[in-house]
Tab-separated table of C-alpha atoms in Angstrom:
chain	number	residue	atom	x	y	z
A	211	MET	CA	28.888	-11.117	50.226
A	212	THR	CA	29.145	-11.883	46.545
A	213	ALA	CA	27.162	-14.629	44.896
A	214	PHE	CA	27.567	-15.540	41.281
A	215	ARG	CA	24.531	-16.803	39.491
A	216	LYS	CA	24.368	-18.387	36.099
A	217	THR	CA	21.162	-17.451	34.396
A	218	GLN	CA	18.672	-20.081	33.332
A	219	VAL	CA	18.661	-18.778	29.777
A	220	ASP	CA	21.159	-19.962	27.201
A	221	LEU	CA	24.369	-18.063	27.611
A	222	THR	CA	25.099	-16.006	24.533
A	223	SER	CA	27.200	-12.934	23.966
A	224	ASN	CA	24.211	-10.965	25.316
A	225	ALA	CA	23.720	-13.074	28.444
A	226	ALA	CA	26.692	-13.085	30.808
A	227	PRO	CA	26.577	-14.208	34.434
A	228	PHE	CA	26.050	-11.552	37.050
A	229	ALA	CA	27.125	-11.123	40.650
A	230	ILE	CA	25.101	-9.908	43.586
A	231	ARG	CA	27.082	-8.164	46.283
A	232	ALA	CA	26.694	-5.645	49.069
A	233	GLU	CA	26.094	-2.150	47.767
A	234	ARG	CA	29.218	0.020	47.710
A	235	ALA	CA	29.622	3.777	47.926
A	236	ALA	CA	30.866	3.707	44.329
A	237	ASP	CA	27.456	2.304	43.258
A	238	VAL	CA	25.491	5.398	44.280
A	239	ALA	CA	25.601	7.346	41.008
A	240	MET	CA	24.817	4.251	38.909
A	241	ARG	CA	22.046	3.209	41.307
A	242	GLU	CA	20.418	6.633	41.159
A	243	ALA	CA	20.581	6.643	37.335
A	244	LEU	CA	19.069	3.144	37.226
A	245	LEU	CA	16.255	4.166	39.594
A	246	ASP	CA	15.527	7.296	37.522
A	247	ALA	CA	15.419	5.194	34.344
A	248	SER	CA	13.173	2.592	35.979
A	249	PHE	CA	10.745	4.823	37.881
A	250	GLY	CA	11.128	8.278	36.371
A	251	GLU	CA	12.434	11.445	37.876
A	252	THR	CA	9.235	11.843	39.932
A	253	ARG	CA	10.096	8.721	41.930
A	254	HIS	CA	11.048	10.856	44.938
A	255	GLY	CA	7.401	11.837	45.374
A	256	ARG	CA	6.112	8.264	45.679
A	257	THR	CA	4.463	7.150	48.906
A	258	CYS	CA	7.071	4.536	49.897
A	259	GLN	CA	9.830	7.083	49.401
A	260	ARG	CA	8.499	8.782	52.542
A	261	LEU	CA	9.616	5.710	54.492
A	262	ARG	CA	13.154	6.041	53.105
A	263	ASP	CA	13.776	9.783	53.088
A	264	GLY	CA	16.552	10.741	55.477
A	265	ARG	CA	17.108	7.127	56.545
A	266	ALA	CA	19.874	4.613	55.977
A	267	PRO	CA	18.977	1.176	54.639
A	268	ALA	CA	19.036	-1.679	57.142
A	269	ALA	CA	22.560	-2.935	57.827
A	270	GLY	CA	23.684	-5.502	55.266
A	271	LEU	CA	20.455	-5.209	53.298
A	272	ALA	CA	21.415	-2.974	50.383
A	273	LEU	CA	22.411	-5.140	47.427
A	274	SER	CA	23.714	-4.495	43.937
A	275	ALA	CA	23.701	-6.782	40.901
A	276	VAL	CA	26.728	-6.290	38.668
A	277	ARG	CA	27.239	-7.629	35.160
A	278	GLU	CA	30.490	-7.077	33.278
A	279	GLY	CA	31.488	-4.323	35.723
A	280	THR	CA	28.223	-2.393	35.394
A	281	LEU	CA	25.497	-2.075	38.012
A	282	VAL	CA	22.375	-3.665	36.477
A	283	GLY	CA	20.176	-4.172	39.531
A	284	THR	CA	19.532	-2.839	43.009
A	285	VAL	CA	17.399	-3.572	46.047
A	286	ARG	CA	17.335	-2.165	49.570
A	287	LEU	CA	15.420	-2.928	52.753
A	288	TRP	CA	14.544	-0.390	55.449
A	289	HIS	CA	13.505	-0.591	59.111
A	290	VAL	CA	9.889	0.325	59.837
A	291	SER	CA	7.216	-0.092	62.452
A	292	ALA	CA	4.141	-1.725	60.938
A	293	GLY	CA	1.425	-0.621	63.306
A	294	GLY	CA	3.779	-1.143	66.225
A	295	ARG	CA	5.365	-4.342	64.895
A	296	PRO	CA	9.026	-4.246	63.801
A	297	ALA	CA	9.445	-5.069	60.115
A	298	LEU	CA	11.375	-4.169	57.003
A	299	VAL	CA	10.100	-2.462	53.865
A	300	LEU	CA	11.637	-3.675	50.627
A	301	GLY	CA	12.254	-1.267	47.818
A	302	PRO	CA	12.973	-0.056	45.428
A	303	LEU	CA	13.846	-3.124	43.379
A	304	ALA	CA	15.092	-2.165	39.924
A	305	VAL	CA	16.783	-3.966	37.043
A	306	ASP	CA	18.273	-2.455	33.905
A	307	PRO	CA	15.664	-2.949	31.135
A	308	ALA	CA	18.303	-4.550	28.888
A	309	CYS	CA	18.842	-7.280	31.514
A	310	ARG	CA	15.295	-8.047	32.644
A	311	GLU	CA	15.208	-11.520	31.084
A	312	LEU	CA	18.269	-12.747	32.980
A	313	GLY	CA	16.626	-13.471	36.356
A	314	ILE	CA	18.389	-10.605	38.118
A	315	GLY	CA	15.259	-9.288	39.855
A	316	ALA	CA	14.358	-12.716	41.223
A	317	ALA	CA	17.941	-13.322	42.338
A	318	LEU	CA	18.058	-9.958	44.117
A	319	MET	CA	14.754	-10.750	45.859
A	320	GLN	CA	15.879	-14.208	46.953
A	321	GLN	CA	19.208	-12.967	48.280
A	322	ALA	CA	17.671	-9.937	50.030
A	323	LEU	CA	15.029	-12.056	51.740
A	324	ALA	CA	17.574	-14.715	52.743
A	325	ALA	CA	19.856	-12.026	54.186
A	326	ALA	CA	16.972	-10.426	56.104
A	327	ARG	CA	15.951	-13.778	57.558
A	328	ALA	CA	19.571	-14.617	58.458
A	329	ARG	CA	19.849	-11.284	60.302
A	330	GLY	CA	16.851	-12.197	62.463
A	331	HIS	CA	14.203	-9.992	60.880
A	332	GLU	CA	10.698	-11.396	61.206
A	333	ALA	CA	8.714	-9.766	58.371
A	334	VAL	CA	9.119	-7.817	55.147
A	335	ILE	CA	6.520	-5.505	53.599
A	336	LEU	CA	6.437	-4.026	50.124
A	337	LEU	CA	4.196	-2.162	47.734
A	338	GLY	CA	4.100	-4.032	44.447
A	339	ASP	CA	2.447	-6.359	41.983
A	340	ALA	CA	0.852	-9.264	43.880
A	341	ALA	CA	1.194	-11.650	40.929
A	342	TYR	CA	4.963	-11.056	40.701
A	343	TYR	CA	5.755	-11.107	44.428
A	344	ALA	CA	3.563	-14.123	45.306
A	345	ARG	CA	6.360	-16.462	44.181
A	346	PHE	CA	8.488	-15.069	47.023
A	347	GLY	CA	5.729	-15.690	49.594
A	348	PHE	CA	4.202	-12.183	49.677
A	349	THR	CA	0.451	-11.838	50.225
A	350	GLY	CA	-1.993	-9.194	51.390
A	351	GLU	CA	-3.238	-11.453	54.193
A	352	LYS	CA	-1.605	-9.485	57.052
A	353	THR	CA	-1.626	-5.957	55.588
A	354	GLY	CA	-5.351	-5.181	55.454
A	355	ALA	CA	-5.292	-3.007	58.583
A	356	LEU	CA	-2.015	-1.263	57.733
A	357	SER	CA	-1.655	2.027	55.893
A	358	LEU	CA	1.108	4.104	54.337
A	359	PRO	CA	1.866	7.828	54.691
A	360	GLY	CA	0.327	8.734	51.348
A	361	PRO	CA	-1.846	7.313	48.592
A	362	PHE	CA	-1.468	3.640	47.678
A	363	GLU	CA	-3.455	0.806	46.144
A	364	ARG	CA	-4.584	-1.524	48.950
A	365	ASP	CA	-4.132	-4.708	46.872
A	366	ARG	CA	-0.461	-3.824	46.299
A	367	LEU	CA	0.460	-3.681	50.021
A	368	LEU	CA	1.993	-7.106	50.626
A	369	ALA	CA	4.009	-8.871	53.307
A	370	VAL	CA	5.899	-12.063	54.019
A	371	GLU	CA	6.573	-13.366	57.520
A	372	PHE	CA	9.713	-15.288	58.411
A	373	THR	CA	8.341	-15.864	61.916
A	374	ASP	CA	4.742	-17.060	62.131
A	375	GLY	CA	2.548	-14.383	63.670
A	376	ALA	CA	5.091	-11.570	63.284
A	377	LEU	CA	2.399	-9.302	61.830
A	378	ASP	CA	-0.621	-10.729	63.678
A	379	GLY	CA	-2.828	-7.868	64.772
A	380	ALA	CA	-0.692	-5.250	63.008
A	381	GLU	CA	-2.791	-2.189	62.300
A	382	GLY	CA	-2.205	1.476	61.735
A	383	MET	CA	0.444	3.475	59.962
A	384	ILE	CA	3.715	2.048	58.686
A	385	VAL	CA	6.397	4.487	59.824
A	386	PRO	CA	10.178	4.596	59.407
A	387	THR	CA	12.326	3.572	62.357
A	388	GLY	CA	15.739	3.099	60.757
A	389	ALA	CA	18.867	5.060	61.495
A	390	ALA	CA	18.803	8.632	60.276
A	391	LEU	CA	21.347	9.608	57.664
A	392	PRO	CA	23.881	12.117	58.936
A	393	LYS	CA	23.006	15.610	57.838
A	394	ARG	CA	25.456	16.924	55.297
A	395	ARG	CA	27.042	20.254	55.924
A	396	SER	CA	27.315	22.462	52.928
A	397	VAL	CA	30.746	23.580	51.786
A	398	ARG	CA	29.595	27.175	52.163
A	399	GLY	CA	28.512	26.503	55.764
A	400	LEU	CA	31.874	24.919	56.617
A	401	GLN	CA	33.718	27.878	55.083
A	402	ALA	CA	31.633	30.302	57.131
A	403	GLN	CA	32.451	28.366	60.329
A	404	ALA	CA	36.168	28.446	59.520
A	405	ALA	CA	36.178	32.225	58.966
């Protein structure tokens, strides 16, 4: 799935169109560098990271934005149980600082949410700035009784429902439910087995 988007700013030599496509294995190193640059090297200790550790993103819901052959944006969604209700958690969303005025973050959000809805998911939760995410339909209306496995600011726990009532009565801990990543065997361990 590749969608080209012309930005709403005047196209100049500094503003080229970008494409949003499914994340590829070749994107991993660039994605990790972008996430480190956006959130710092301590990003692995953040509360929402606990929902992603050791898990694969939801099928078809890991997207990359590419501009002139370079990865400039990323977003992923992950399966969770929100107090017993199936949902997705969105994050991290990151855009290269040099490209933040091109609408890449909004385009990634719109495409990720459309893909989640098309795949039959009923709700998406995230931890983020309410003022920014309100334009995509996120509110704190259904998250007041939910909690995360670590410290978080209550007013930043937001959700959007694609199916009315999907998060009605949701309370308790948000926990990961997605597919576990296969454990990697170390080269040393494989050599020992072969001996």
